[in-house]
Tab-separated table of C-alpha atoms in Angstrom:
chain	number	residue	atom	x	y	z
A	1	MET	CA	5.657	-8.694	-6.213
A	2	VAL	CA	4.950	-9.844	-9.781
A	3	TYR	CA	2.398	-7.030	-10.171
A	4	ASP	CA	4.850	-4.404	-8.905
A	5	TYR	CA	7.555	-5.603	-11.285
A	6	TRP	CA	5.077	-5.580	-14.193
A	7	MET	CA	4.150	-1.969	-13.409
A	8	HIS	CA	7.763	-0.771	-13.222
A	9	ARG	CA	9.449	-2.659	-16.076
A	10	LYS	CA	8.455	-3.646	-19.605
A	11	ASP	CA	9.471	-7.299	-19.389
A	12	ASP	CA	6.369	-9.229	-20.421
A	13	ALA	CA	8.135	-12.501	-21.259
A	14	PHE	CA	9.610	-12.614	-17.755
A	15	VAL	CA	6.266	-11.829	-16.094
A	16	ALA	CA	4.286	-14.274	-18.247
A	17	GLN	CA	6.272	-17.289	-17.042
A	18	TYR	CA	5.064	-16.660	-13.468
A	19	LEU	CA	1.332	-16.366	-14.139
A	20	MET	CA	0.815	-20.092	-13.605
A	21	ALA	CA	2.473	-19.834	-10.197
A	22	VAL	CA	0.348	-16.777	-9.347
A	23	ARG	CA	-2.787	-18.750	-10.201
A	24	GLY	CA	-1.583	-21.674	-8.099
A	25	VAL	CA	-1.071	-19.507	-5.022
A	26	LEU	CA	-4.463	-17.831	-5.386
A	27	ASP	CA	-6.198	-21.173	-5.989
A	28	TRP	CA	-4.659	-22.504	-2.762
A	29	TYR	CA	-6.076	-19.581	-0.784
A	30	GLU	CA	-9.471	-19.884	-2.463
A	31	GLN	CA	-9.679	-23.486	-1.263
A	32	LYS	CA	-9.455	-22.137	2.313
A	33	MET	CA	-12.553	-19.937	1.907
A	34	ASP	CA	-15.402	-20.160	4.439
A	35	ALA	CA	-18.353	-20.128	2.027
A	36	LYS	CA	-20.851	-19.186	4.742
A	37	ARG	CA	-19.040	-15.956	5.577
A	38	ASP	CA	-17.129	-15.258	2.349
A	39	MET	CA	-13.952	-14.929	4.378
A	40	LEU	CA	-10.892	-17.130	4.705
A	41	GLY	CA	-11.421	-19.980	7.137
A	42	PRO	CA	-8.779	-21.580	9.404
A	43	MET	CA	-5.268	-21.276	7.952
A	44	LYS	CA	-2.947	-24.154	8.857
A	45	TRP	CA	0.388	-22.445	8.312
A	46	TRP	CA	2.194	-19.454	9.862
A	47	ASN	CA	0.135	-16.437	8.792
A	48	PHE	CA	2.678	-13.800	9.728
A	49	THR	CA	1.395	-10.248	9.476
A	50	ASP	CA	3.318	-7.975	11.853
A	51	TRP	CA	5.499	-8.097	14.970
A	52	ASN	CA	3.218	-5.896	17.037
A	53	ALA	CA	2.457	-6.683	20.668
A	54	ALA	CA	-1.189	-7.616	20.078
A	55	PHE	CA	-0.555	-10.304	17.437
A	56	SER	CA	0.552	-13.599	18.981
A	57	ASN	CA	3.637	-14.820	17.113
A	58	GLY	CA	2.950	-12.166	14.491
A	59	GLU	CA	-0.460	-13.583	13.523
A	60	PRO	CA	-3.706	-11.552	13.653
A	61	ASP	CA	-6.844	-12.773	15.415
A	62	GLY	CA	-8.665	-15.417	13.403
A	63	ALA	CA	-5.618	-16.627	11.483
A	64	ALA	CA	-5.608	-20.082	13.025
A	65	ASN	CA	-9.308	-20.372	13.918
A	66	GLY	CA	-10.665	-18.712	10.803
A	67	ASN	CA	-12.316	-15.498	9.638
A	68	SER	CA	-9.400	-13.091	9.998
A	69	SER	CA	-10.412	-9.808	8.405
A	70	VAL	CA	-6.763	-8.832	7.911
A	71	ILE	CA	-5.762	-11.933	5.947
A	72	SER	CA	-9.072	-12.076	4.057
A	73	LEU	CA	-8.690	-8.452	2.945
A	74	GLN	CA	-5.062	-8.991	1.984
A	75	PHE	CA	-6.297	-11.838	-0.226
A	76	ALA	CA	-8.922	-9.548	-1.803
A	77	TYR	CA	-6.315	-6.824	-2.410
A	78	THR	CA	-4.009	-9.343	-4.101
A	79	LEU	CA	-6.831	-10.759	-6.219
A	80	GLN	CA	-7.436	-7.284	-7.642
A	81	GLN	CA	-3.794	-6.931	-8.626
A	82	ALA	CA	-3.871	-10.406	-10.182
A	83	ALA	CA	-6.982	-9.431	-12.163
A	84	ALA	CA	-5.105	-6.539	-13.772
A	85	LEU	CA	-2.212	-8.854	-14.626
A	86	PHE	CA	-4.382	-11.584	-16.113
A	87	ASP	CA	-6.410	-9.072	-18.114
A	88	ALA	CA	-3.235	-7.643	-19.627
A	89	PHE	CA	-2.027	-11.098	-20.682
A	90	GLY	CA	-5.414	-12.246	-21.967
A	91	LYS	CA	-5.830	-14.962	-19.341
A	92	PRO	CA	-9.317	-15.912	-18.079
A	93	HIS	CA	-10.064	-15.399	-14.394
A	94	ARG	CA	-12.773	-14.448	-11.930
A	95	TYR	CA	-10.586	-12.668	-9.425
A	96	ARG	CA	-12.562	-9.428	-9.288
A	97	GLU	CA	-15.762	-11.289	-8.484
A	98	LEU	CA	-14.061	-13.235	-5.675
A	99	ALA	CA	-12.460	-10.068	-4.304
A	100	ALA	CA	-15.849	-8.326	-4.290
A	101	ARG	CA	-17.402	-11.246	-2.395
A	102	ILE	CA	-14.672	-11.126	0.233
A	103	ASN	CA	-14.902	-7.349	0.603
A	104	LYS	CA	-18.664	-7.563	1.090
A	105	GLY	CA	-18.413	-10.432	3.560
A	106	VAL	CA	-15.733	-8.775	5.675
A	107	TYR	CA	-17.470	-5.389	5.683
A	108	GLN	CA	-20.839	-6.824	6.677
A	109	GLN	CA	-19.452	-8.978	9.477
A	110	CYS	CA	-16.433	-7.105	10.821
A	111	PHE	CA	-17.031	-3.375	10.361
A	112	ASP	CA	-18.288	-1.624	13.500
A	113	THR	CA	-20.334	1.352	12.294
A	114	GLY	CA	-20.544	2.826	15.806
A	115	ARG	CA	-16.760	2.939	16.178
A	116	ASN	CA	-16.147	3.476	12.453
A	117	GLU	CA	-13.459	0.808	12.705
A	118	MET	CA	-12.752	-2.584	11.142
A	119	ALA	CA	-12.539	-5.421	13.651
A	120	ASN	CA	-10.065	-8.283	13.375
A	121	THR	CA	-12.840	-10.931	13.358
A	122	PRO	CA	-16.661	-11.055	13.156
A	123	GLU	CA	-16.795	-11.192	16.972
A	124	LYS	CA	-15.659	-7.538	16.959
A	125	LYS	CA	-13.714	-7.913	20.187
A	126	ARG	CA	-10.389	-6.500	18.982
A	127	PHE	CA	-9.448	-3.914	16.399
A	128	SER	CA	-6.222	-3.121	14.557
A	129	GLN	CA	-4.802	-0.551	12.210
A	130	HIS	CA	-3.959	-3.464	9.930
A	131	ALA	CA	-7.623	-4.355	9.407
A	132	GLY	CA	-8.582	-0.765	8.586
A	133	ILE	CA	-5.598	-0.257	6.296
A	134	MET	CA	-6.320	-3.403	4.298
A	135	ALA	CA	-10.033	-2.544	4.178
A	136	VAL	CA	-9.196	0.743	2.472
A	137	LEU	CA	-6.645	-0.788	0.099
A	138	SER	CA	-8.987	-3.598	-0.942
A	139	GLY	CA	-11.945	-1.254	-1.357
A	140	ALA	CA	-14.029	-2.939	1.353
A	141	ILE	CA	-14.568	0.504	2.910
A	142	PRO	CA	-16.796	2.680	0.669
A	143	SER	CA	-14.842	5.547	-0.889
A	144	ALA	CA	-16.891	8.198	0.918
A	145	ASN	CA	-15.836	6.795	4.304
A	146	GLN	CA	-12.193	5.928	3.667
A	147	GLN	CA	-10.721	9.175	4.971
A	148	LYS	CA	-12.755	8.997	8.178
A	149	VAL	CA	-11.680	5.402	8.787
A	150	LEU	CA	-8.005	6.276	8.292
A	151	LEU	CA	-8.190	9.332	10.546
A	152	ARG	CA	-9.907	7.213	13.175
A	153	LEU	CA	-7.334	4.411	13.107
A	154	MET	CA	-4.467	6.906	13.356
A	155	ALA	CA	-6.118	8.646	16.332
A	156	ASP	CA	-7.362	5.670	18.387
A	157	SER	CA	-4.607	5.028	20.949
A	158	ALA	CA	-6.282	1.792	22.084
A	159	MET	CA	-6.125	0.188	18.652
A	160	SER	CA	-3.433	-2.357	17.806
A	161	LYS	CA	-0.730	-0.440	15.924
A	162	ALA	CA	1.173	-1.206	12.741
A	163	THR	CA	4.922	-1.424	13.259
A	164	ILE	CA	7.477	0.300	11.082
A	165	TYR	CA	7.423	-2.082	8.120
A	166	TYR	CA	3.626	-2.350	7.944
A	167	ARG	CA	3.346	1.431	7.846
A	168	PHE	CA	4.261	1.098	4.172
A	169	TYR	CA	0.680	-0.102	3.651
A	170	LEU	CA	-0.680	2.756	5.755
A	171	VAL	CA	0.972	5.152	3.306
A	172	GLN	CA	-0.537	3.302	0.327
A	173	ALA	CA	-3.957	3.572	1.964
A	174	LEU	CA	-3.470	7.303	2.606
A	175	LYS	CA	-2.537	7.789	-1.042
A	176	LYS	CA	-5.575	5.856	-2.235
A	177	ALA	CA	-7.856	7.979	-0.042
A	178	GLY	CA	-6.374	11.274	-1.268
A	179	MET	CA	-4.498	11.910	1.999
A	180	ALA	CA	-0.890	11.575	0.818
A	181	ASP	CA	0.011	14.989	2.281
A	182	LEU	CA	-0.145	13.352	5.728
A	183	TYR	CA	2.832	11.140	4.891
A	184	TYR	CA	5.532	13.598	5.952
A	185	ASP	CA	4.092	13.687	9.465
A	186	GLN	CA	4.079	9.870	9.652
A	187	LEU	CA	7.887	9.706	9.723
A	188	GLY	CA	8.157	9.907	13.533
A	189	PRO	CA	9.631	6.394	14.003
A	190	TRP	CA	12.417	7.124	11.523
A	191	ARG	CA	13.140	10.506	13.132
A	192	ASP	CA	13.418	8.639	16.447
A	193	MET	CA	16.084	6.407	14.886
A	194	LEU	CA	18.111	9.485	13.953
A	195	ARG	CA	17.753	10.892	17.458
A	196	ILE	CA	19.289	7.795	19.062
A	197	GLY	CA	22.199	7.798	16.608
A	198	LEU	CA	21.228	5.083	14.126
A	199	THR	CA	22.557	5.366	10.581
A	200	THR	CA	20.510	2.378	9.351
A	201	PHE	CA	16.831	1.415	9.705
A	202	ALA	CA	15.783	-0.566	12.788
A	203	GLU	CA	13.533	-3.616	12.524
A	204	LYS	CA	10.903	-2.094	14.797
A	205	GLU	CA	10.429	0.598	17.402
A	206	GLU	CA	12.570	0.282	20.520
A	207	PRO	CA	13.279	-2.217	21.967
A	208	THR	CA	14.348	-3.643	18.630
A	209	ARG	CA	16.124	-6.885	17.752
A	210	SER	CA	18.017	-5.526	14.755
A	211	ASP	CA	19.355	-2.029	14.078
A	212	CYS	CA	19.797	-2.749	10.367
A	213	HIS	CA	16.708	-4.172	8.692
A	214	ALA	CA	15.660	-3.756	5.063
A	215	TRP	CA	11.944	-4.093	5.731
A	216	SER	CA	11.897	-0.677	7.427
A	217	ALA	CA	13.454	1.079	4.426
A	218	SER	CA	10.206	2.306	2.856
A	219	PRO	CA	11.175	6.032	3.122
A	220	ASN	CA	13.760	5.297	0.408
A	221	TYR	CA	10.819	4.452	-1.840
A	222	ASP	CA	8.294	6.966	-0.539
A	223	PHE	CA	10.576	9.969	-0.898
A	224	LEU	CA	10.389	9.453	-4.653
A	225	ALA	CA	6.976	7.777	-5.001
A	226	THR	CA	4.987	9.808	-2.442
A	227	ILE	CA	6.688	13.122	-1.612
A	228	CYS	CA	8.040	13.653	-5.140
A	229	GLY	CA	5.027	11.681	-6.386
A	230	ILE	CA	6.781	9.762	-9.199
A	231	VAL	CA	4.965	6.500	-10.017
A	232	PRO	CA	4.234	4.478	-13.169
A	233	GLY	CA	1.238	5.826	-15.039
A	234	SER	CA	0.782	2.554	-16.934
A	235	PRO	CA	2.283	-0.964	-16.917
A	236	GLY	CA	5.950	-1.246	-17.798
A	237	PHE	CA	6.419	2.358	-16.671
A	238	GLY	CA	5.207	3.196	-20.187
A	239	THR	CA	4.030	6.555	-18.876
A	240	VAL	CA	4.699	8.457	-15.667
A	241	LEU	CA	2.342	10.053	-13.172
A	242	VAL	CA	3.777	12.816	-10.969
A	243	THR	CA	1.503	13.610	-8.014
A	244	PRO	CA	3.644	15.328	-5.358
A	245	ALA	CA	2.603	15.282	-1.713
A	246	LEU	CA	4.832	17.763	0.108
A	247	GLY	CA	2.996	17.826	3.406
A	248	ARG	CA	4.604	20.613	5.460
A	249	LEU	CA	7.610	20.851	3.127
A	250	GLN	CA	7.942	23.989	1.020
A	251	GLU	CA	10.087	22.471	-1.728
A	252	VAL	CA	11.469	19.152	-2.877
A	253	SER	CA	13.648	17.824	-5.679
A	254	GLY	CA	14.433	14.271	-6.682
A	255	LYS	CA	15.571	11.948	-9.447
A	256	MET	CA	14.239	8.482	-10.301
A	257	PRO	CA	15.963	6.059	-12.699
A	258	HIS	CA	13.904	4.811	-15.649
A	259	PRO	CA	14.877	2.559	-18.590
A	260	GLU	CA	14.810	5.668	-20.822
A	261	GLY	CA	16.999	7.672	-18.415
A	262	ASP	CA	16.378	9.771	-15.285
A	263	ILE	CA	13.044	11.330	-14.356
A	264	THR	CA	13.760	14.593	-12.508
A	265	VAL	CA	11.422	16.791	-10.489
A	266	SER	CA	11.898	20.100	-8.688
A	267	ILE	CA	8.800	21.419	-6.943
A	268	LYS	CA	8.103	24.514	-4.843
A	269	ARG	CA	4.954	25.678	-3.149
A	270	LYS	CA	3.432	29.015	-4.161
A	271	GLY	CA	1.284	30.442	-1.409
A	272	GLU	CA	-1.292	28.175	0.220
A	273	ASN	CA	-2.445	26.127	-2.771
A	274	GLY	CA	-0.141	26.963	-5.690
A	275	VAL	CA	2.906	25.174	-7.042
A	276	SER	CA	5.750	25.713	-9.478
A	277	ALA	CA	7.525	22.683	-10.884
A	278	GLU	CA	10.282	21.751	-13.293
A	279	ILE	CA	9.840	18.222	-14.640
A	280	GLY	CA	12.337	16.406	-16.845
A	281	LEU	CA	11.314	13.228	-18.721
A	282	PRO	CA	13.902	11.096	-20.569
A	283	GLY	CA	13.696	9.664	-24.079
A	284	LYS	CA	10.153	9.458	-25.449
A	285	LEU	CA	8.487	9.162	-22.019
A	286	THR	CA	5.207	11.067	-21.531
A	287	GLY	CA	2.830	11.358	-18.605
A	288	SER	CA	0.796	13.641	-16.378
A	289	PHE	CA	1.390	16.052	-13.484
A	290	ARG	CA	-1.397	16.361	-10.924
A	291	TRP	CA	-1.842	18.984	-8.224
A	292	LYS	CA	-4.953	19.875	-6.207
A	293	GLY	CA	-7.357	18.329	-8.716
A	294	LYS	CA	-5.648	19.812	-11.785
A	295	THR	CA	-3.867	17.711	-14.427
A	296	VAL	CA	-1.141	18.904	-16.825
A	297	PRO	CA	0.157	16.631	-19.635
A	298	LEU	CA	3.899	15.939	-19.605
A	299	HIS	CA	6.050	15.594	-22.732
A	300	PRO	CA	9.619	14.350	-23.211
A	301	GLY	CA	12.305	16.792	-22.117
A	302	THR	CA	12.075	19.613	-19.594
A	303	GLN	CA	8.911	21.587	-18.881
A	304	LEU	CA	7.921	24.277	-16.416
A	305	ILE	CA	4.553	24.154	-14.644
A	306	ASN	CA	2.858	26.919	-12.678
A	307	LEU	CA	-0.493	26.290	-11.004
């Protein structure tokens, strides 16, 4: 949360006052490490991950007994974000080294090369989308194999599935692996909500406990950040990166608020691989527009792009 705020707003004094608390949380988790396996050991408290049917009380395999790949990889992912924060504020740390150790330990002990899937524990008895998603986000899966792992976890009907809220992390993994164009086709659960007459987001797929739950609201974010592709290009939203992922859509337009004003995009496909775009950047904001491996610099004001 601190990392996300730091990326979206230039408010260093506010962020700096929480770095001690960030270190405290990470130190607590590090004390729970199983040094023999370079994974988290038994975790005493409620290690909630997702309300899917396969996780007892919302906890993945290995949470209580130790060596949960899901929680270990989430720790590694968070350590990497903390490393970027501490670097920016000139604070000493060894978070990248610890994250690399965890990634290596989990990959060596939990990844099933025959199935091309990440298991929940070193026993490799059960598998989940959560483990594969976090393995991609943390970098435990080598880059060359990330797309195959994600395609596999989305296709394996026997694998424990991520519920609506956790699919936010599936989208982040797809984006990291260069597969953001698949996002539009991942909106089935939300389309189902519309079909049954909901005007708010349900907590989970039917049967659901709540028909109005904020944790399922990720399309509000991903319309702008994934389909329109508007994300911070540097901390404090000092620059902008526009990488649209239209999927099967032919055109899209959107507007994102920024401290300098509104960032506006209007994008249309041209043929199979082309695009035309009108991008408006407020104030002195600059950035980049990326499409199919090509990058165009963005300047303040309105500009037209044809690729």
